[in-house]
Amino acid sequence: MSGRRMETVLTTHFADEGFRRLEGYLGKAGYEGLRKAVAMPREAIVDEVKKANLRGRGGAGFPAGVKWGFLPKDLSRPRVLVVNADEGEPGTFKDRLILSRGPHLLVEGIAITCFALQIHEAWIYIRGEYAREARILEEALSEARAAGFLGKDLLGSGFDLEVVLHRGAGAYICGEETSTINSLEGKRGWPRLKPPFPAAVGAFGRPTLVNNVETLANVPWILRNGGERFAALGCEKNGGTRLVGVSGPVVRPGIYELPANANLRSVVYDVAGGLRDGKALKAVIPGGSSTPVLRADEIDVTLDIESMAAKGTMAGTCGVIVIPEGTCMVRALSVLMNFYAHESCGQCSPCREGTGWLARIVGRIEAGEGKPGDVELILDVCDNMSGRTICALADAAAMPAQSFIGKFRGEFDRHIAEGKCRP
Ligand code: SF4
């Protein structure tokens, strides 16, 4: 990416098969962050995470240390940590790598976080499709319990922590944090109206912190090496590294650990090797399927949250989807709209009806049955969805629709006028 050798936080030992087991993990400074943490004042642990400029890696990018501070100071109501491992955003597969190659990074991150915040109960909500990852994680939890890193009197600190692994059943919406909580409680996986926010009333009615897998997996390194060193790996407001997933017809698709301000063009061409078979680039969705698309001439931008926002898009989950020249953008949008219509939980009319409308209108344009005024109708439906619903799924559907039309309007108009595809 640049002249200097990149320091990695998460993936350093992922090529080592033994790293997923406790013995291998301990051989690579595993659980040293936790040993250090239990000897520190709790506020000092939180301060290190704040100094690290660690932003949530689940998509929203909220500063982790600040989110931790939202838990009420009063300890009379037991607190809960919910780990969001329900990785369902299309184009996003980074947490799967952590869960399968370095599960103890997550377990140690959970233990440090819970110790710092005096949380005695943690639940990991893992995507139902991640059956193999669930097995690996369950094994890591057992190893950690047997070695005294979890359970009663953790590392002789007098602190108790129980961690439970819970498998989801395959609904995208269960990745929304209040929906995760409902599903965990055995209820229908519907997002909740907020307020109250989970920090006040979350899982089982208790104050709850919800953090993403990648966010927590960074915590052991921060404790071992210091928040300032972590912050220095990224840029001003985005500390550390990001796991960037590149999918699409590139030479080397996969997950890459890169500085939080990696350049998107360099990700596509240098890191992932550019497009296969000499194809030209048409567009890039930079942060998972809900983030606004960029044209090929717009990718000279860094992946940090602020720079992406300045380009009118989002860093999201850093799930970079590469779209080659020759792709029909109407067809591509139709695939996305069908996904969101299928995954809407149906509680809010603008989302339940709006996602269905979008799927049907884009679908008929793609089928050569579009009508004059359909593009305006799509934009009108989007306007009536954005910001009017309980959770962000309606916006997640509207943003790609608006950006695909905004950037590739000619293709939509031609599809309607000619009744066929001419990308
Ligand atoms: S926005 Fe959609 S997914 Fe979210 S609560 Fe409303 S209907 Fe359900």
PDB file of C-alpha atoms in Angstrom, residues 81 123 193 253 312 362:
ATOM      1  CA  LEU A  81     -22.385  -7.706  26.654  1.00  0.00           C
ATOM      2  CA  TRP A 123     -23.682 -13.543  24.778  1.00  0.00           C
ATOM      3  CA  LEU A 193     -38.240   1.372  18.842  1.00  0.00           C
ATOM      4  CA  PRO A 253     -10.322 -11.591  -3.918  1.00  0.00           C
ATOM      5  CA  GLY A 312     -21.232  10.787  -0.510  1.00  0.00           C
ATOM      6  CA  VAL A 362     -36.494  -2.220 -10.854  1.00  0.00           C
TER       7      VAL A 362
END
